[in-house]
């Protein structure tokens, strides 16, 4: 059954097995037939025969007796051990145990040991409990590793005692495995899919229904590489904010260590890293080591991808038109001088001939503060403001439309005026020239 060079051979043997070994010197004597050894006849002790009987059903809060029949296939004594032992009372006959006040279904296991070789036989019996309200045993929450087998089991009590079981899952089982389970089966074993699956066992006793949930999370043994998140390009003077997007199977509380140029950054041990302004330079490399808090992954430490940081220079506004006072609806040209600017935007657009040039003409209808924002080719920006103040409108009204004076006598003329920083020019109409003559100042 097995070839090889070993002088010992390990296998599970059963009673009546016999063994022999052939010893060959291989190619050195190709004509020689292998020579068998003497027969090995292992002495395999038979296990004690143990029979705990059929399952028992009792009414809620009543006593019952579980009993085992066992015999040794050889001479010698047998010893018995029941579990769980906490709710059992040993009777005079060591093969009989008496339960105490059954309140829920219980599996009792009995282990029978023969004293010569210590071989152990085993059997179990279930005591079902009926009567009282149908009650489910507590729900469970399990965390296992990929490809591990889990047991889904329901142990209700009370009700009619004749239970029917239905197994379902969320996300839904697409294999048809759960749907094919007979309704008399209360326990199954399966390998859950990686991720979280909530199994529900519904128990129906002909009258009432109860449900038990088993929330199973199956974690990967191989983790996906975590990824860096955040802007890897910033403008001069701006702060980086980098984060790790980890595999969900890394665990709820992994540990982190950030590296700049392959050197661990002291204190940078959170999922988000915000280096101080000017603490990193353009061209620096950055990555993060993530150590899982779960036991399943084969590799406990995984490293993110490595990125290169880029820091772009800011554009500069050299000068902009000074704040100016103008009359309403009088155009004025704005002007801005820049360095490293790739584009420009003026706001607001009201009264501007263009918002995309460095020297637009402004004709505001009211006092307006214009903001010029310049952008570099990498999106870095700078801004400056200039205010165009609209002066109040000026009006002049003569105090009297007609003035009566004698010829050769001085006349005093006056006006009512409104405005700021006003100056006045007086003129006299010359009929001969059909035009106006300027009068000396002061009059």
XYZ file of C-alpha atoms in Angstrom:
443
model
C 0.000 0.000 0.000
C 2.982 2.311 0.339
C 6.483 2.456 -1.087
C 9.407 4.349 0.302
C 12.632 4.277 2.246
C 11.153 4.682 5.731
C 11.826 1.973 8.303
C 8.678 2.961 10.207
C 5.111 3.351 8.972
C 2.235 5.131 10.700
C -1.410 4.431 9.929
C -4.730 3.931 11.660
C -5.240 0.184 12.040
C -8.349 -1.766 12.881
C -8.883 -5.193 14.458
C -7.856 -8.152 12.281
C -5.482 -6.006 10.167
C -2.220 -7.758 9.212
C 0.899 -6.100 7.811
C 4.052 -7.222 6.050
C 6.971 -5.296 4.544
C 9.091 -6.050 1.458
C 12.727 -5.012 1.513
C 14.454 -4.456 -1.845
C 17.970 -3.358 -2.644
C 16.748 -1.639 -5.793
C 18.859 -1.478 -8.968
C 21.965 -3.035 -7.426
C 20.558 -6.540 -7.848
C 17.837 -6.216 -10.467
C 17.311 -9.967 -10.723
C 16.693 -10.485 -7.028
C 13.080 -10.600 -5.877
C 12.134 -8.454 -2.917
C 12.073 -10.487 0.263
C 9.022 -10.119 2.514
C 9.410 -9.775 6.236
C 7.590 -11.738 8.862
C 3.910 -10.892 9.195
C 3.051 -7.982 11.485
C -0.136 -8.651 13.350
C -0.912 -5.442 15.268
C -2.941 -5.956 18.402
C -5.824 -3.579 17.880
C -8.074 -3.254 20.929
C -11.748 -2.988 20.174
C -13.581 -0.009 21.669
C -16.251 -0.553 24.294
C -19.693 -0.850 22.746
C -21.796 2.102 23.967
C -25.534 2.632 23.447
C -27.218 5.698 24.995
C -30.608 4.977 23.476
C -32.979 7.102 21.447
C -33.655 10.770 22.054
C -36.109 11.593 24.824
C -38.867 14.212 24.990
C -40.062 15.544 28.348
C -42.351 18.319 29.471
C -40.895 21.623 30.578
C -39.650 21.658 34.211
C -39.898 17.891 34.679
C -37.215 15.314 35.437
C -36.127 12.401 33.319
C -33.484 9.701 33.268
C -30.798 9.133 30.678
C -29.322 5.637 30.618
C -26.409 4.002 28.850
C -25.734 0.344 28.064
C -22.108 -0.580 27.523
C -19.987 -3.683 27.532
C -16.326 -4.426 27.276
C -15.267 -6.834 24.535
C -12.411 -7.981 26.754
C -11.852 -8.665 30.415
C -11.643 -5.624 32.647
C -13.718 -2.849 34.106
C -15.466 0.095 32.490
C -15.714 3.660 33.776
C -18.289 6.240 32.705
C -18.185 10.016 32.224
C -21.208 12.127 31.315
C -21.212 15.685 29.943
C -22.505 18.218 30.608
C -22.149 17.119 34.216
C -23.448 20.255 35.922
C -27.127 19.355 35.735
C -26.810 15.599 36.337
C -27.168 13.656 39.572
C -25.378 10.303 39.677
C -27.569 7.416 40.825
C -26.430 4.276 42.638
C -25.916 2.572 39.273
C -23.046 4.407 37.567
C -24.549 3.690 34.162
C -27.716 5.633 34.972
C -27.894 9.409 35.402
C -30.894 11.440 36.513
C -31.428 14.933 35.117
C -32.536 17.937 37.099
C -35.548 20.013 36.030
C -35.304 20.170 32.246
C -35.839 23.715 30.945
C -34.249 23.493 27.500
C -33.125 20.814 25.040
C -29.775 19.314 26.025
C -27.361 16.871 24.436
C -25.842 14.465 26.965
C -22.649 12.707 25.946
C -21.333 9.597 27.658
C -17.723 8.383 27.374
C -16.987 4.799 28.416
C -13.354 3.820 29.065
C -12.006 0.274 29.398
C -9.299 0.183 32.054
C -6.729 -2.103 30.375
C -5.682 0.096 27.448
C -7.750 3.199 28.017
C -9.765 2.822 24.818
C -12.867 5.026 24.870
C -16.290 4.443 23.330
C -18.824 7.259 22.960
C -22.505 7.875 22.345
C -24.964 10.708 22.968
C -28.643 11.267 23.579
C -30.750 14.397 23.232
C -33.437 15.334 25.727
C -36.059 17.523 24.035
C -38.265 19.783 26.108
C -41.835 20.635 25.200
C -44.591 22.573 26.866
C -44.625 26.284 27.597
C -43.977 28.863 24.876
C -41.844 27.865 21.916
C -38.444 29.442 22.590
C -35.299 29.589 20.490
C -31.817 29.270 21.886
C -29.747 32.500 21.696
C -28.503 33.881 18.395
C -24.788 33.728 17.668
C -22.080 35.846 16.095
C -19.081 33.981 14.674
C -15.817 35.168 13.147
C -13.963 32.484 11.190
C -11.287 32.239 8.542
C -11.654 31.532 4.850
C -12.522 27.849 4.138
C -13.263 27.106 7.814
C -16.287 24.911 8.544
C -19.012 26.295 10.803
C -21.883 24.494 12.514
C -25.372 25.934 12.189
C -27.546 24.483 14.895
C -30.862 25.268 16.536
C -31.917 23.924 19.942
C -35.403 25.287 20.643
C -37.490 24.261 23.606
C -41.107 24.499 24.687
C -43.993 24.436 22.237
C -45.340 21.161 20.921
C -41.965 19.447 20.870
C -42.351 18.428 17.215
C -40.129 20.910 15.462
C -39.675 21.719 11.778
C -36.565 23.617 10.699
C -35.899 25.917 7.737
C -32.444 27.302 6.946
C -32.034 30.572 4.993
C -29.190 33.013 4.406
C -28.600 36.674 3.615
C -27.144 37.227 1.057
C -29.332 34.508 -0.372
C -27.920 31.010 -0.859
C -27.577 30.449 -4.605
C -26.234 26.899 -4.355
C -29.555 25.343 -3.305
C -27.817 23.674 -0.359
C -30.016 25.204 2.339
C -33.247 24.678 0.424
C -32.484 20.940 0.096
C -32.162 20.327 3.853
C -35.055 18.241 5.256
C -37.170 20.112 7.798
C -36.328 17.536 10.472
C -32.630 18.493 10.412
C -31.648 20.969 13.112
C -27.857 20.977 12.634
C -25.689 21.341 9.521
C -22.042 22.028 8.776
C -20.908 24.207 5.887
C -18.120 26.471 4.641
C -19.435 30.047 4.469
C -18.507 32.425 1.682
C -15.855 35.018 2.387
C -17.485 38.097 3.862
C -20.499 38.421 6.104
C -23.440 36.033 5.896
C -26.382 36.035 8.275
C -28.003 32.603 8.536
C -31.507 32.258 9.946
C -32.944 29.036 11.344
C -36.731 29.208 11.526
C -38.417 26.726 13.851
C -42.119 25.865 13.530
C -43.925 23.579 15.973
C -47.273 23.533 14.175
C -48.546 26.564 16.060
C -45.775 29.050 16.708
C -42.612 30.163 14.942
C -39.294 31.329 16.400
C -36.077 32.305 14.680
C -32.409 32.107 15.521
C -29.756 34.057 13.611
C -26.120 33.078 13.247
C -24.088 36.039 12.005
C -20.937 34.659 10.378
C -18.007 36.725 9.135
C -15.437 34.760 7.154
C -12.156 36.630 6.773
C -9.658 36.231 3.960
C -6.336 34.526 4.454
C -4.769 36.692 1.752
C -5.308 40.449 1.932
C -5.653 42.800 -1.017
C -3.104 45.589 -1.247
C -4.405 48.709 0.501
C -4.539 51.860 -1.608
C -3.504 55.447 -0.977
C -6.228 58.074 -1.186
C -5.914 61.843 -1.398
C -4.332 64.476 -3.634
C -0.702 63.690 -4.423
C -0.266 67.114 -6.026
C -0.541 70.298 -3.989
C 0.337 73.935 -4.483
C 3.190 75.531 -2.589
C 2.177 76.227 1.016
C -0.845 73.892 0.975
C -1.107 70.854 3.264
C -1.271 67.251 2.081
C -3.934 64.936 3.532
C -3.355 61.289 2.664
C -5.437 58.277 3.716
C -5.343 54.482 3.459
C -8.216 52.621 1.823
C -7.802 49.169 3.376
C -9.193 45.749 2.635
C -12.264 45.153 4.824
C -10.685 41.874 5.904
C -7.744 43.736 7.441
C -9.818 44.167 10.596
C -11.544 46.928 12.485
C -8.459 48.229 14.299
C -5.311 47.668 12.271
C -2.125 49.593 13.027
C -0.460 51.995 10.597
C 3.011 53.379 9.908
C 3.680 56.018 7.237
C 6.984 56.316 5.372
C 8.510 59.263 3.497
C 11.424 58.342 1.232
C 11.449 54.872 2.869
C 11.961 56.362 6.348
C 9.302 55.840 9.023
C 7.696 59.124 10.084
C 7.586 59.350 13.904
C 4.021 59.603 15.185
C 2.450 58.990 11.769
C 0.489 55.942 12.942
C -3.104 56.740 11.951
C -5.126 55.895 8.853
C -4.823 59.549 7.762
C -1.497 61.377 7.468
C -1.330 65.194 7.340
C 2.297 66.308 7.175
C 2.967 69.837 8.373
C 3.218 72.488 5.683
C 6.667 72.511 4.077
C 7.524 69.225 5.877
C 7.722 67.359 2.569
C 9.323 68.285 -0.720
C 8.304 67.784 -4.291
C 9.511 64.383 -5.502
C 9.260 62.703 -2.070
C 7.840 59.150 -2.087
C 5.163 58.087 0.379
C 3.580 54.776 1.387
C 2.001 53.198 4.460
C 2.353 49.823 6.174
C -0.875 48.337 7.515
C -0.787 45.585 10.141
C -3.991 43.560 10.403
C -5.806 43.010 13.683
C -7.225 39.680 12.462
C -5.620 36.288 12.899
C -6.680 34.838 9.531
C -4.372 36.547 7.027
C -1.156 34.681 6.315
C 0.680 37.980 5.844
C 0.001 40.232 8.815
C 1.643 43.328 7.307
C 0.639 44.680 3.897
C 2.016 47.777 2.185
C 0.147 50.328 0.118
C 1.185 51.419 -3.313
C 3.945 54.058 -3.370
C 3.166 57.531 -4.689
C 5.303 60.540 -5.539
C 4.351 63.908 -4.066
C 4.397 66.967 -6.340
C 4.476 70.535 -5.002
C 3.774 73.201 -7.614
C 4.828 76.880 -7.312
C 2.139 79.482 -6.727
C 1.492 82.154 -9.393
C 2.074 85.751 -8.289
C 0.175 89.027 -8.790
C 2.814 91.708 -9.254
C 0.390 94.654 -9.273
C -3.238 95.583 -9.976
C -5.036 98.842 -10.730
C -5.302 100.982 -7.602
C -8.663 101.740 -6.067
C -10.212 104.548 -8.153
C -13.101 107.031 -7.878
C -14.993 107.587 -11.144
C -18.191 109.112 -12.406
C -21.099 106.840 -13.091
C -20.982 105.194 -16.519
C -17.498 106.558 -17.189
C -15.276 103.697 -18.445
C -11.915 102.941 -16.870
C -9.371 100.309 -17.866
C -8.320 97.767 -15.238
C -4.920 96.145 -15.437
C -3.122 93.324 -13.652
C 0.495 92.197 -13.995
C 1.258 88.554 -13.090
C 3.973 85.909 -12.876
C 3.440 82.186 -13.717
C -0.213 82.806 -14.516
C -1.787 80.574 -17.149
C -5.277 82.090 -17.011
C -7.224 84.832 -15.273
C -10.799 85.356 -14.096
C -12.438 88.627 -12.976
C -15.509 88.705 -10.744
C -18.133 90.001 -10.729
C -18.740 90.274 -14.456
C -21.032 93.322 -14.055
C -19.744 96.250 -16.107
C -16.686 94.431 -17.493
C -15.852 94.157 -21.176
C -14.286 90.727 -20.504
C -13.578 88.501 -17.504
C -10.741 86.532 -19.116
C -8.185 89.216 -20.063
C -5.616 91.041 -17.950
C -6.857 94.540 -18.929
C -10.664 94.672 -19.233
C -12.603 97.940 -19.462
C -14.847 98.513 -16.442
C -18.004 100.647 -16.654
C -19.713 99.937 -13.342
C -23.113 101.430 -12.592
C -22.413 101.397 -8.870
C -19.442 101.138 -6.565
C -17.929 97.715 -7.263
C -15.004 95.715 -5.905
C -13.508 93.544 -8.624
C -11.515 90.405 -7.759
C -8.893 89.124 -10.155
C -7.948 85.443 -9.665
C -5.034 83.976 -11.588
C -4.355 80.263 -12.148
C -1.192 78.364 -12.989
C -1.135 75.401 -15.350
C -1.368 73.076 -12.319
C -4.394 74.846 -10.846
C -2.592 76.897 -8.201
C -4.165 80.336 -7.710
C -3.770 83.806 -6.227
C -6.202 86.731 -5.953
C -6.216 90.506 -5.615
C -8.950 93.157 -5.430
C -9.535 96.675 -6.700
C -12.506 98.937 -5.961
C -14.130 101.338 -8.395
C -16.013 103.964 -6.350
C -18.832 105.816 -8.181
C -18.951 109.558 -7.334
C -22.342 111.159 -6.607
C -24.070 112.789 -9.591
C -23.848 116.664 -9.813
C -26.821 118.977 -10.442
C -27.103 122.792 -10.761
C -30.313 124.869 -10.536
C -30.478 128.684 -10.956
C -32.000 130.462 -7.955
C -34.048 132.642 -10.259
C -34.670 132.266 -13.935
C -35.066 136.057 -14.396
C -32.992 138.806 -12.737
C -34.001 142.477 -13.063
C -31.202 145.095 -12.745
C -30.541 148.585 -14.071
C -28.152 149.051 -16.954
C -24.606 149.396 -15.813
C -25.329 148.049 -12.357
C -23.773 144.823 -11.012
C -26.075 141.823 -10.826
C -25.591 138.923 -8.465
C -26.385 135.535 -9.958
C -26.560 132.295 -7.899
C -27.225 128.607 -8.365
C -28.295 125.746 -6.131
C -25.852 122.857 -6.626
C -25.510 119.256 -5.387
C -22.390 117.139 -5.598
C -18.883 116.597 -4.195
C -15.705 118.590 -4.894
C -17.578 120.910 -7.299
C -16.025 123.640 -9.504
C -17.906 126.279 -11.485
C -17.521 127.988 -14.920
C -19.617 131.009 -15.765
C -20.356 132.041 -19.377
C -22.169 134.951 -21.035
C -24.006 134.590 -24.319
C -22.657 136.760 -27.122
C -25.417 137.455 -29.634
C -23.022 138.885 -32.169
C -20.983 135.707 -32.201
C -23.934 133.505 -31.549
C -21.744 131.717 -28.947
C -20.803 131.784 -25.296
C -17.992 133.890 -23.823
C -16.164 132.773 -20.712
C -16.527 135.058 -17.683
C -13.620 135.697 -15.335
C -13.506 133.498 -12.271
C -15.062 134.938 -9.144
C -17.416 137.219 -11.091
